[in-house]
PDB file of C-alpha atoms and ligand atoms in Angstrom:
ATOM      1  CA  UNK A   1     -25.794   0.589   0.279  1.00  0.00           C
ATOM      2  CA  UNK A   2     -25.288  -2.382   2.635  1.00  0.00           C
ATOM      3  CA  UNK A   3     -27.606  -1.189   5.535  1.00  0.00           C
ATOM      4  CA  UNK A   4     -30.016   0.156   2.204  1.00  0.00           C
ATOM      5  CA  UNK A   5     -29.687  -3.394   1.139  1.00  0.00           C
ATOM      6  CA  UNK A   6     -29.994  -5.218   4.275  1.00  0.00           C
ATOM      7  CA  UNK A   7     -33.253  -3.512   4.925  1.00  0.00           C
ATOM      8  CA  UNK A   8     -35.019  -5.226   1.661  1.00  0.00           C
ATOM      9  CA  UNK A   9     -37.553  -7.568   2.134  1.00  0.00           C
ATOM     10  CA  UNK A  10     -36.515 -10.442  -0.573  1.00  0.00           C
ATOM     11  CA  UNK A  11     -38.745 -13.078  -1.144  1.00  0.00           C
ATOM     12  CA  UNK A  12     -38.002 -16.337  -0.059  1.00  0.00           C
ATOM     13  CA  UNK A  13     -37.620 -17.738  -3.463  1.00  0.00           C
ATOM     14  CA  UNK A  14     -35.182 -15.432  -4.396  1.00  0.00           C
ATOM     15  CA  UNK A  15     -33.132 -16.466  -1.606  1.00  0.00           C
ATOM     16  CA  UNK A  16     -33.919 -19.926  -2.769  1.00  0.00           C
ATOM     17  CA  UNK A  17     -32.503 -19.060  -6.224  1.00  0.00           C
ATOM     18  CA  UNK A  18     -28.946 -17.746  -5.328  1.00  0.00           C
ATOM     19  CA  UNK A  19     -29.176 -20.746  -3.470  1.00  0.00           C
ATOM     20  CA  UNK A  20     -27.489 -23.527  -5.674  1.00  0.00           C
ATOM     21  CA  UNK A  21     -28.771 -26.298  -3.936  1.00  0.00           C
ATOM     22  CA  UNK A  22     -32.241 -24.933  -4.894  1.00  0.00           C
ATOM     23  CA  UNK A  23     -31.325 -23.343  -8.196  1.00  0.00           C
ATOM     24  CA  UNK A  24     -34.582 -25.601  -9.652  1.00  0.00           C
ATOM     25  CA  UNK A  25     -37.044 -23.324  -7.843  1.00  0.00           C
ATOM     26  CA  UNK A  26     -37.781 -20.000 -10.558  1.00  0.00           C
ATOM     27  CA  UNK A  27     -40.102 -17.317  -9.560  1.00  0.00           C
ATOM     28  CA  UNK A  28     -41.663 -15.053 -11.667  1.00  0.00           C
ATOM     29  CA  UNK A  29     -42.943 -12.646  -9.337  1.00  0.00           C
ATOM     30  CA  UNK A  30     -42.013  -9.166 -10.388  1.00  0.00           C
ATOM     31  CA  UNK A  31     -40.946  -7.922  -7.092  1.00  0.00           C
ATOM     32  CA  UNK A  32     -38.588 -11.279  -6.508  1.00  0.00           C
ATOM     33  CA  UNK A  33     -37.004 -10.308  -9.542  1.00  0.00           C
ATOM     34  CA  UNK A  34     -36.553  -6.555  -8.922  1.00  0.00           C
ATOM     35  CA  UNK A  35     -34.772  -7.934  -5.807  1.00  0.00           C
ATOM     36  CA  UNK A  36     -32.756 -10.181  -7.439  1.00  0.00           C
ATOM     37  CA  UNK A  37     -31.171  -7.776  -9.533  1.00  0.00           C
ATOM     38  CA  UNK A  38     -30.856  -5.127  -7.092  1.00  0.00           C
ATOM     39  CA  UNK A  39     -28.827  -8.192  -4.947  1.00  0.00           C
ATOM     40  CA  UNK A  40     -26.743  -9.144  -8.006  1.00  0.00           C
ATOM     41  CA  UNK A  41     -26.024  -5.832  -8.989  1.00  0.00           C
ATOM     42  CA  UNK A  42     -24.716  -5.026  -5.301  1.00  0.00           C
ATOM     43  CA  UNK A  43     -22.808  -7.695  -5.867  1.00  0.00           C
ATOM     44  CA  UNK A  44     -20.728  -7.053  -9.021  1.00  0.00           C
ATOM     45  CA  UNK A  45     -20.349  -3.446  -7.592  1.00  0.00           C
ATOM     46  CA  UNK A  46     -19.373  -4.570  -3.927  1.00  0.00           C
ATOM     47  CA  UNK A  47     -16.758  -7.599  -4.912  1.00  0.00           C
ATOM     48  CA  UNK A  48     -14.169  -4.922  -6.137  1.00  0.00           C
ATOM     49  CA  UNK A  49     -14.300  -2.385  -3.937  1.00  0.00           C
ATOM     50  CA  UNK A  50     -11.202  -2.977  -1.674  1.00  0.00           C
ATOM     51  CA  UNK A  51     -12.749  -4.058   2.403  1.00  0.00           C
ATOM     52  CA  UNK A  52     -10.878  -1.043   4.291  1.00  0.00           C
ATOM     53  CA  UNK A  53     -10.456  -1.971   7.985  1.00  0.00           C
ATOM     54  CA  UNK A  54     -10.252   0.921  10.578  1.00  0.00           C
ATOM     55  CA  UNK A  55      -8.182   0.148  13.983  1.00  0.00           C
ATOM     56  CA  UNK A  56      -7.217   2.716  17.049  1.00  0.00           C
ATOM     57  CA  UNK A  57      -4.937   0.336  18.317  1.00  0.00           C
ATOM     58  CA  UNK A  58      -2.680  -2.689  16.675  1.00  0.00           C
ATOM     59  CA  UNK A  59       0.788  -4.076  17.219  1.00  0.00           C
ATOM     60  CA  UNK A  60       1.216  -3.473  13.310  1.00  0.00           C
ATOM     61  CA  UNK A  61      -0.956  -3.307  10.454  1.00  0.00           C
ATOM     62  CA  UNK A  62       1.017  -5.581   8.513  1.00  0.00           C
ATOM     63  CA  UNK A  63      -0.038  -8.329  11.124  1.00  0.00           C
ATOM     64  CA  UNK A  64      -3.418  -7.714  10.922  1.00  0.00           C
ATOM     65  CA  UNK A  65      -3.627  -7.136   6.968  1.00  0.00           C
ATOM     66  CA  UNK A  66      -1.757 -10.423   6.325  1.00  0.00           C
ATOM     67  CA  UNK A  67      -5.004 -12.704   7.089  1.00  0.00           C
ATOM     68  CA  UNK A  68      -6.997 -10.669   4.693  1.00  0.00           C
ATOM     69  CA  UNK A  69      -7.001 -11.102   0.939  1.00  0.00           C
ATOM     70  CA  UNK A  70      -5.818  -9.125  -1.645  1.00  0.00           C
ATOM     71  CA  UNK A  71      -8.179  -5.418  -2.041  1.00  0.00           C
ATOM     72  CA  UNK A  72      -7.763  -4.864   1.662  1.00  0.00           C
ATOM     73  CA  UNK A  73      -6.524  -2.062   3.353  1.00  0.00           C
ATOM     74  CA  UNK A  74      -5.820  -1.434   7.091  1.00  0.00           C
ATOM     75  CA  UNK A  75      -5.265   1.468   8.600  1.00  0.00           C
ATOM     76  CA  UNK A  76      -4.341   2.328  12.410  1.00  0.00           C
ATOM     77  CA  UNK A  77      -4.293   5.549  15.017  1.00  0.00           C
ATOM     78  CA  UNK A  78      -1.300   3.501  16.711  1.00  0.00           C
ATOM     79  CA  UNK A  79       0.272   0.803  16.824  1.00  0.00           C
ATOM     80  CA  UNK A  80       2.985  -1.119  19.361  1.00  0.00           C
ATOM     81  CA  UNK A  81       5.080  -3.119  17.586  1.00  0.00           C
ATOM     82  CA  UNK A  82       5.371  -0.921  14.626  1.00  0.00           C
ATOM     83  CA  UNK A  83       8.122  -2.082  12.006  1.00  0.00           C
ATOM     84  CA  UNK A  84      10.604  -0.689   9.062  1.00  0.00           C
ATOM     85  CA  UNK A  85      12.635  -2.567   6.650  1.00  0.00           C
ATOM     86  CA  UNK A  86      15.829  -4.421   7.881  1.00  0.00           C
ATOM     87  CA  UNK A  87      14.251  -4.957  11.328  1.00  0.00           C
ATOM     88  CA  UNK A  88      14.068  -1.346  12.406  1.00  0.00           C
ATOM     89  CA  UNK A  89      11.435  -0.501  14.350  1.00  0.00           C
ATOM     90  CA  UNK A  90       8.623   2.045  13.576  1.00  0.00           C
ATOM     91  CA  UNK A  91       7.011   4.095  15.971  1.00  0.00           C
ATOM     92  CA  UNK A  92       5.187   7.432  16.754  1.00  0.00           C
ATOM     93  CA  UNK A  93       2.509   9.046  19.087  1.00  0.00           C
ATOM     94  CA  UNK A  94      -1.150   7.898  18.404  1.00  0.00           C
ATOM     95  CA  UNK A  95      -2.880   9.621  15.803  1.00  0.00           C
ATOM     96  CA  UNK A  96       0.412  11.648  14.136  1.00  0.00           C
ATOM     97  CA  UNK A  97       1.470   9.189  11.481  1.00  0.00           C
ATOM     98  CA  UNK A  98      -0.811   7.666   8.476  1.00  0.00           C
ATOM     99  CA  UNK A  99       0.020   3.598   9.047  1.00  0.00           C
ATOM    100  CA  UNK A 100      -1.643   1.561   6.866  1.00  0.00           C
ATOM    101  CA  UNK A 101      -1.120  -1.811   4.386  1.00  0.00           C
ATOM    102  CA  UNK A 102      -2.573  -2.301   1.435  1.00  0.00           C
ATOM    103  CA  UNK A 103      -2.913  -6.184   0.461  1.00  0.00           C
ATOM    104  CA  UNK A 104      -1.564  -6.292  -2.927  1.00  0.00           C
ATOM    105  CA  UNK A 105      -0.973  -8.991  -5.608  1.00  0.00           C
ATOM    106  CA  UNK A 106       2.852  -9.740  -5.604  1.00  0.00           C
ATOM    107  CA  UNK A 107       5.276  -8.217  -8.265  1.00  0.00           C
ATOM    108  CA  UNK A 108       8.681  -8.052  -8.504  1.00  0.00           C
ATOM    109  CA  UNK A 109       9.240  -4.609  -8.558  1.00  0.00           C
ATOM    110  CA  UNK A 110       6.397  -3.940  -5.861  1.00  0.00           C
ATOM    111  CA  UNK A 111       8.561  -2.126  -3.911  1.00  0.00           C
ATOM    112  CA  UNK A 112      10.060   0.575  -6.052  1.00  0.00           C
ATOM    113  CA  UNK A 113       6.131   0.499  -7.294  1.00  0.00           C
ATOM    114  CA  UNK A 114       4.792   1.882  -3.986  1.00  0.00           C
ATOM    115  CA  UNK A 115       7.206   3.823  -3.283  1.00  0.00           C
ATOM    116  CA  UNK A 116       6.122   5.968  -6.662  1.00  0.00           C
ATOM    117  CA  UNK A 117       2.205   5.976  -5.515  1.00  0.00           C
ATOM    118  CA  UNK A 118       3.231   6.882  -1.800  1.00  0.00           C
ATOM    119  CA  UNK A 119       5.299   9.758  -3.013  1.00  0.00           C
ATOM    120  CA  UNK A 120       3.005  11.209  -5.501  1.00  0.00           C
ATOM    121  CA  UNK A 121       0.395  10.917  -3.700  1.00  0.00           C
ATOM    122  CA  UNK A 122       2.483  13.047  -1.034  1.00  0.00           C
ATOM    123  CA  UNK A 123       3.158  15.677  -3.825  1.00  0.00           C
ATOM    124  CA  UNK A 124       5.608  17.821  -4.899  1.00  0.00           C
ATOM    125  CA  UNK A 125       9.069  17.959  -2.946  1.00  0.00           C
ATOM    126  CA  UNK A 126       8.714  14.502  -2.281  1.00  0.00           C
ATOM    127  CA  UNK A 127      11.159  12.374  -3.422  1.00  0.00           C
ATOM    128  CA  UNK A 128      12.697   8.671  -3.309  1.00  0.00           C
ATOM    129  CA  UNK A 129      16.005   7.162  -1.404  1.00  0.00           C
ATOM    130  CA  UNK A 130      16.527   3.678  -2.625  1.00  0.00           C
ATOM    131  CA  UNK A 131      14.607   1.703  -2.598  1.00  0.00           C
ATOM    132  CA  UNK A 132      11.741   3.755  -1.424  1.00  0.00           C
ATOM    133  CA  UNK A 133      12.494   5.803   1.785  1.00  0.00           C
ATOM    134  CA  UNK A 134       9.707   9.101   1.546  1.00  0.00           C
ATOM    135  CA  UNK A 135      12.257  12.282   1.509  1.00  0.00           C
ATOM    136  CA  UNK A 136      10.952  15.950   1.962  1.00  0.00           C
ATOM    137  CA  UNK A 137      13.972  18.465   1.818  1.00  0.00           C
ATOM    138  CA  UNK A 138      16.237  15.774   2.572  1.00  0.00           C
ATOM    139  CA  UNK A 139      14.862  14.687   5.787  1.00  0.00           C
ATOM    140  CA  UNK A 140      12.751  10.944   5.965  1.00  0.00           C
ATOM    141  CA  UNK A 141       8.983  11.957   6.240  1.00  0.00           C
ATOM    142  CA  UNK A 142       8.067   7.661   5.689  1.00  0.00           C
ATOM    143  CA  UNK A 143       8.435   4.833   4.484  1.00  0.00           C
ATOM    144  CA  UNK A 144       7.344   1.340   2.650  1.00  0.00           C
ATOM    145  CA  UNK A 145       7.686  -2.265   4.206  1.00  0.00           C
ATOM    146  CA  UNK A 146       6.690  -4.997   1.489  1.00  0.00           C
ATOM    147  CA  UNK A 147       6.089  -8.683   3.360  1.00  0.00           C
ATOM    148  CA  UNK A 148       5.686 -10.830   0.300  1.00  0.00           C
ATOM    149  CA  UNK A 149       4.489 -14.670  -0.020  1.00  0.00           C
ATOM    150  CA  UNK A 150       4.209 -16.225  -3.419  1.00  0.00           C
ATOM    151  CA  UNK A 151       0.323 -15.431  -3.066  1.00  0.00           C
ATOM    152  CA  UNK A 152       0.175 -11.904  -1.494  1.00  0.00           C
ATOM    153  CA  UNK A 153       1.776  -8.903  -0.622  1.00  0.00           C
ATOM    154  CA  UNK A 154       1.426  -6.925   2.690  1.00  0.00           C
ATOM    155  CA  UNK A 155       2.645  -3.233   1.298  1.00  0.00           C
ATOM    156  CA  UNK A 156       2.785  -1.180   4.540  1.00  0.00           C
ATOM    157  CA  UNK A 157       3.586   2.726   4.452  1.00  0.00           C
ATOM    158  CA  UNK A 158       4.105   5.026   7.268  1.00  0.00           C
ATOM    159  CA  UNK A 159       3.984   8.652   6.937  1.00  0.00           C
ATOM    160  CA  UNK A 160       4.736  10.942   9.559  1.00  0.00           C
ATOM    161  CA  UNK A 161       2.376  14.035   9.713  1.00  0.00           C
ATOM    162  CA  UNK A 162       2.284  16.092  12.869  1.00  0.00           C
ATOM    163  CA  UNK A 163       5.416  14.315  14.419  1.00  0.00           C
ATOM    164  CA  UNK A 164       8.383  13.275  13.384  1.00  0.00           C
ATOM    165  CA  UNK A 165      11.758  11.443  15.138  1.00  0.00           C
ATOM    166  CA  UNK A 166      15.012  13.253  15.789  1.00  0.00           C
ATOM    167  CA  UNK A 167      16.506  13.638  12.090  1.00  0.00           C
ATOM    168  CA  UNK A 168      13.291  12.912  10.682  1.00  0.00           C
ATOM    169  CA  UNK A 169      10.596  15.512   8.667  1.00  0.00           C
ATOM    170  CA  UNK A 170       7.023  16.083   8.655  1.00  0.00           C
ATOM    171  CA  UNK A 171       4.464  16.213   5.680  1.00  0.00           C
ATOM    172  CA  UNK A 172       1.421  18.142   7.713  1.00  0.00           C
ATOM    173  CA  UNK A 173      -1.054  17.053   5.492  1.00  0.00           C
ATOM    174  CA  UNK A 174      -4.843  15.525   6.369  1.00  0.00           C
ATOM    175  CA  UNK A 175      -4.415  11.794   7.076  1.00  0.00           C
ATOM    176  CA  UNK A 176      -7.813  10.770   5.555  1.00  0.00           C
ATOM    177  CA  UNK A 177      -7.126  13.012   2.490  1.00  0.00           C
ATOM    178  CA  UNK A 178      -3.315  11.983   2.216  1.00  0.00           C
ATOM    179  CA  UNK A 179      -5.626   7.842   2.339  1.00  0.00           C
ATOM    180  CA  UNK A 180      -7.356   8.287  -0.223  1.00  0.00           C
ATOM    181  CA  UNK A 181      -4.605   9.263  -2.658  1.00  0.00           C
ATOM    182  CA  UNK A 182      -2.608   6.705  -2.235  1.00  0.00           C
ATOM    183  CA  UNK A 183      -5.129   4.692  -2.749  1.00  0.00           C
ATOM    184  CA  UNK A 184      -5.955   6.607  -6.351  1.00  0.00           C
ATOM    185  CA  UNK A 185      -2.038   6.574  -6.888  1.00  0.00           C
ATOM    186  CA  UNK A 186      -1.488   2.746  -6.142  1.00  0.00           C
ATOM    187  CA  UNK A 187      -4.701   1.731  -8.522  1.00  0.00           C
ATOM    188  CA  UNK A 188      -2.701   3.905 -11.259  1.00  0.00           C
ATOM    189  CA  UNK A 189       1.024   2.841 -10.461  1.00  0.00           C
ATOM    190  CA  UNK A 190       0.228  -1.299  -9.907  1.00  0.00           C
ATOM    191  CA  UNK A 191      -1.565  -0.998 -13.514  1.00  0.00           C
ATOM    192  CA  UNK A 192       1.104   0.655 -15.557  1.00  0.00           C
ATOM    193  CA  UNK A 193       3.902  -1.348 -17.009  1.00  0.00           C
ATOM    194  CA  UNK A 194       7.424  -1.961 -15.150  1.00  0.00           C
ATOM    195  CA  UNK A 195       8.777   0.356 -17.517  1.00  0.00           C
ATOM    196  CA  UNK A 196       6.754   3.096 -16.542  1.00  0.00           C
ATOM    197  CA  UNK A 197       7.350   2.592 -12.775  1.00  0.00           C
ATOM    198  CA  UNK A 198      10.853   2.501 -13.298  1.00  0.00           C
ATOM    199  CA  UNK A 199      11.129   5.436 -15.541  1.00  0.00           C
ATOM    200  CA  UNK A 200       9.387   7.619 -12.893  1.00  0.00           C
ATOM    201  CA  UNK A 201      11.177   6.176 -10.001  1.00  0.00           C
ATOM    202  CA  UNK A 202      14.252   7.412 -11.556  1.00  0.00           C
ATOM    203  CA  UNK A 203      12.821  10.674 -12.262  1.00  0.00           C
ATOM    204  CA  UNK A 204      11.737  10.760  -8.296  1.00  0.00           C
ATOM    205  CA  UNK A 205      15.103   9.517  -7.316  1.00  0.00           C
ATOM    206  CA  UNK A 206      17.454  11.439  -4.826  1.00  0.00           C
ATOM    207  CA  UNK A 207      20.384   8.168  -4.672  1.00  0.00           C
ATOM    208  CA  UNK A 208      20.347   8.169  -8.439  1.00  0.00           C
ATOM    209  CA  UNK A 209      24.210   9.663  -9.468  1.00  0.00           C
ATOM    210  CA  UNK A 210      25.104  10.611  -6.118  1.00  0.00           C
ATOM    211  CA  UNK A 211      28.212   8.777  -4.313  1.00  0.00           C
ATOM    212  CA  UNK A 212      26.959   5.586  -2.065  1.00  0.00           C
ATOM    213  CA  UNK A 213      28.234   3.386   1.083  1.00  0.00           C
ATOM    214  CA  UNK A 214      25.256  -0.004   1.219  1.00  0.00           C
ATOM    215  CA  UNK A 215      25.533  -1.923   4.247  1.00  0.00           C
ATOM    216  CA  UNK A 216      24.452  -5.587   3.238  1.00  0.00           C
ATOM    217  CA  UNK A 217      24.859  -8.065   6.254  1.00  0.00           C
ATOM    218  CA  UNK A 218      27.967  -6.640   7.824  1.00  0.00           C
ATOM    219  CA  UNK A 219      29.315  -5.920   4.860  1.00  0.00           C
ATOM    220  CA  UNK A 220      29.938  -1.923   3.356  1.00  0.00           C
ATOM    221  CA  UNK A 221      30.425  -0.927  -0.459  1.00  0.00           C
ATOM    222  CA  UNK A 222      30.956   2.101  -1.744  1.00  0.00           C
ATOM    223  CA  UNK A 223      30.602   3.788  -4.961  1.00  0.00           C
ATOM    224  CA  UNK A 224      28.427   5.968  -7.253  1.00  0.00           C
ATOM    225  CA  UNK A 225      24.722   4.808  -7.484  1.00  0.00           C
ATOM    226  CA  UNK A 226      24.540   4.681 -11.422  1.00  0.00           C
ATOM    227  CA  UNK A 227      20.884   3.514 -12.172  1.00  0.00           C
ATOM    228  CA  UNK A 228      18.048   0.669 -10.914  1.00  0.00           C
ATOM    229  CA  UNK A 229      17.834  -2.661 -12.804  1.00  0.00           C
ATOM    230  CA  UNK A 230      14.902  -4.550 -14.134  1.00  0.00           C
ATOM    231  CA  UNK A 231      14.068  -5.806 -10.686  1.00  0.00           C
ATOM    232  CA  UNK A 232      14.597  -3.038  -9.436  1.00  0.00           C
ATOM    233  CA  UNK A 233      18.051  -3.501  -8.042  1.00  0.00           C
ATOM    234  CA  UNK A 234      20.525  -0.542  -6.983  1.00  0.00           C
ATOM    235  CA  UNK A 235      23.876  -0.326  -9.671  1.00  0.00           C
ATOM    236  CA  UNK A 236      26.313   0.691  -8.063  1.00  0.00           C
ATOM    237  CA  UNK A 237      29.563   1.035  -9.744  1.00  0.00           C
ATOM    238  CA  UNK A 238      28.483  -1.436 -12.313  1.00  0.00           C
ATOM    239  CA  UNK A 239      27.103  -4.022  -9.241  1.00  0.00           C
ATOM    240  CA  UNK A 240      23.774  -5.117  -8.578  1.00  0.00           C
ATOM    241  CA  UNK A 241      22.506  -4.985  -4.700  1.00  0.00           C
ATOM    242  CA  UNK A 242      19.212  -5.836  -3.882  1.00  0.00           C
ATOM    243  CA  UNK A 243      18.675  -4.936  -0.253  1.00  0.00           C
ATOM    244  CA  UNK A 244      20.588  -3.032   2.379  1.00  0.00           C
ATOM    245  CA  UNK A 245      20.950   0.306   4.120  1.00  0.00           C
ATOM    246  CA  UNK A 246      21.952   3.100   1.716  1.00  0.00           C
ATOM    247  CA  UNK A 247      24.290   6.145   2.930  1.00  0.00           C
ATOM    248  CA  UNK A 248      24.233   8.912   0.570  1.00  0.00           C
ATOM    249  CA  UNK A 249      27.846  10.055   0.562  1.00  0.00           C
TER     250      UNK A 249
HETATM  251  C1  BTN B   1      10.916   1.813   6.646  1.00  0.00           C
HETATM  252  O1  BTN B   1      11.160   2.969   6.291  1.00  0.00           O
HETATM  253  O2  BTN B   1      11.771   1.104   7.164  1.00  0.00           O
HETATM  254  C2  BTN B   1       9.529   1.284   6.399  1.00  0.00           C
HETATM  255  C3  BTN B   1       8.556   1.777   7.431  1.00  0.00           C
HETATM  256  C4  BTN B   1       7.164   1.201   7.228  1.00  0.00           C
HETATM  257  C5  BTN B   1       6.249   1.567   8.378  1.00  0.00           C
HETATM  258  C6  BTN B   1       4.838   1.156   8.103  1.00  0.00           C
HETATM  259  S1  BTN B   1       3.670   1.873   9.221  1.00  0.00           S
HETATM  260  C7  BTN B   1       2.414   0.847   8.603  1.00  0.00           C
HETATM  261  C8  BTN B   1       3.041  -0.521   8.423  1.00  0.00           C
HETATM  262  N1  BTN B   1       3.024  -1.243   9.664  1.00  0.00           N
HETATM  263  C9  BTN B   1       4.255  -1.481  10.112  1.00  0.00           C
HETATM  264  O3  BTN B   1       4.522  -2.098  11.166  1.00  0.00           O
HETATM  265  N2  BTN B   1       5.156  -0.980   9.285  1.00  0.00           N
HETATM  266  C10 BTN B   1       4.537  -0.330   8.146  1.00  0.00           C
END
């Protein structure tokens, strides 16, 4: 559509017209007009359509989808400063893992929000560590890294597919294929109501009932993981925690 587009010839006065500092000049030629509303129309259709940036090499997506606005995706072969929540870092061979960040508009329970779309869109047998650690048969096929500012949200997800770290899993599934349904999965899950994403986190939920240790900065509890709060927040034993490293028991 854009090179389609870019190929037009439009009339000077059209030009003229989108123009606002011209807006007095009107043609009535029947071509400019057929232009016009072929531009206008590529317009409305084009503004939504999220701007999906394709990169062999970066030191993390996240850096490079945090100067774009919100609709943007970018996606990597590699990258050399790859990162995971709680300063852990991310890495694996070129062209193994899907690594991409989706530029989203920020929500409190964002987190547990993506985690849903990422593991649906993985499919069955997937399922969720708190907050949002990717699980297939119990071993960590990826995960979600939200880097929030009161205006955006840099959502990054990593999903191993042909490699995996010591202790880690696999999901062996087409990385372009695996894209696009996230994609689909996030449009559904950032629409539906908090109440919805909770109720199906829960029902994706491996911590959920199980015995607990959280590590939150140098500090361990332990207890039995009893349910996720309104913000999203772990109970455990009757006590919120918000962030940390979760041990299932
Ligand atoms: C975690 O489990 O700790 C979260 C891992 C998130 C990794 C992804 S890969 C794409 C994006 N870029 C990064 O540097 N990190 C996220």
């Amino acid at each position: 559509m854009r090179l389609w587009l870019s190929n037009l010839a439009i009339a000077p006065a059209v030009i003229r017209m989108i123009n606002p500092t011209a807006s007095s000049i009107i043609t009535t030629s029947v071509a400019a007009r057929w232009n016009l509303m072929l531009l206008l129309a590529y317009r409305r259709v084009g503004q939504p359509s999220p701007r999906v940036v394709r990169l062999q090499s970066v030191t993390s997506t996240q850096d490079v989808a945090r100067a774009l606005p919100i609709g943007s995706i970018v996606v990597a072969d590699h990258q050399t400063a790859g990162r995971g929540r709680l300063d852990h870092k991310w890495e694996s061979p070129s062209g193994t893992a899907l690594l991409v960040s989706f530029v989203l508009a920020p929500d409190p329970i964002l987190s547990l929000t993506v985690g849903v779309a990422a593991a649906e869109a993985c499919g069955s047998g997937v399922r969720l560590k708190w907050p949002n650690d990717l699980l297939l048969d119990g071993g960590k096929i990826g995960g979600v890294l939200i880097e929030a500012t009161p205006i955006k949200a840099v959502c990054g997800i990593g999903i191993n597919l042909t490699w995996a770290p010591e202790g880690g899993a696999k999901l062996n599934q087409d990385r372009d294929q695996l894209l696009e349904r996230v994609r689909a999965q996030l449009d559904r899950w950032t629409s539906a109501s908090a109440n919805e994403v909770l109720a199906r986190w829960r029902e994706l939920s491996v911590t959920l009932g199980r015995r607990v240790r959280v590590e939150v900065s140098g500090k361990a509890i332990e207890g039995t993981a009893e349910d996720i709060g309104p913000q999203g927040e772990l109970i455990v034993d009757g006590r919120p925690v918000t962030f940390g490293s979760v041990t299932h028991l």
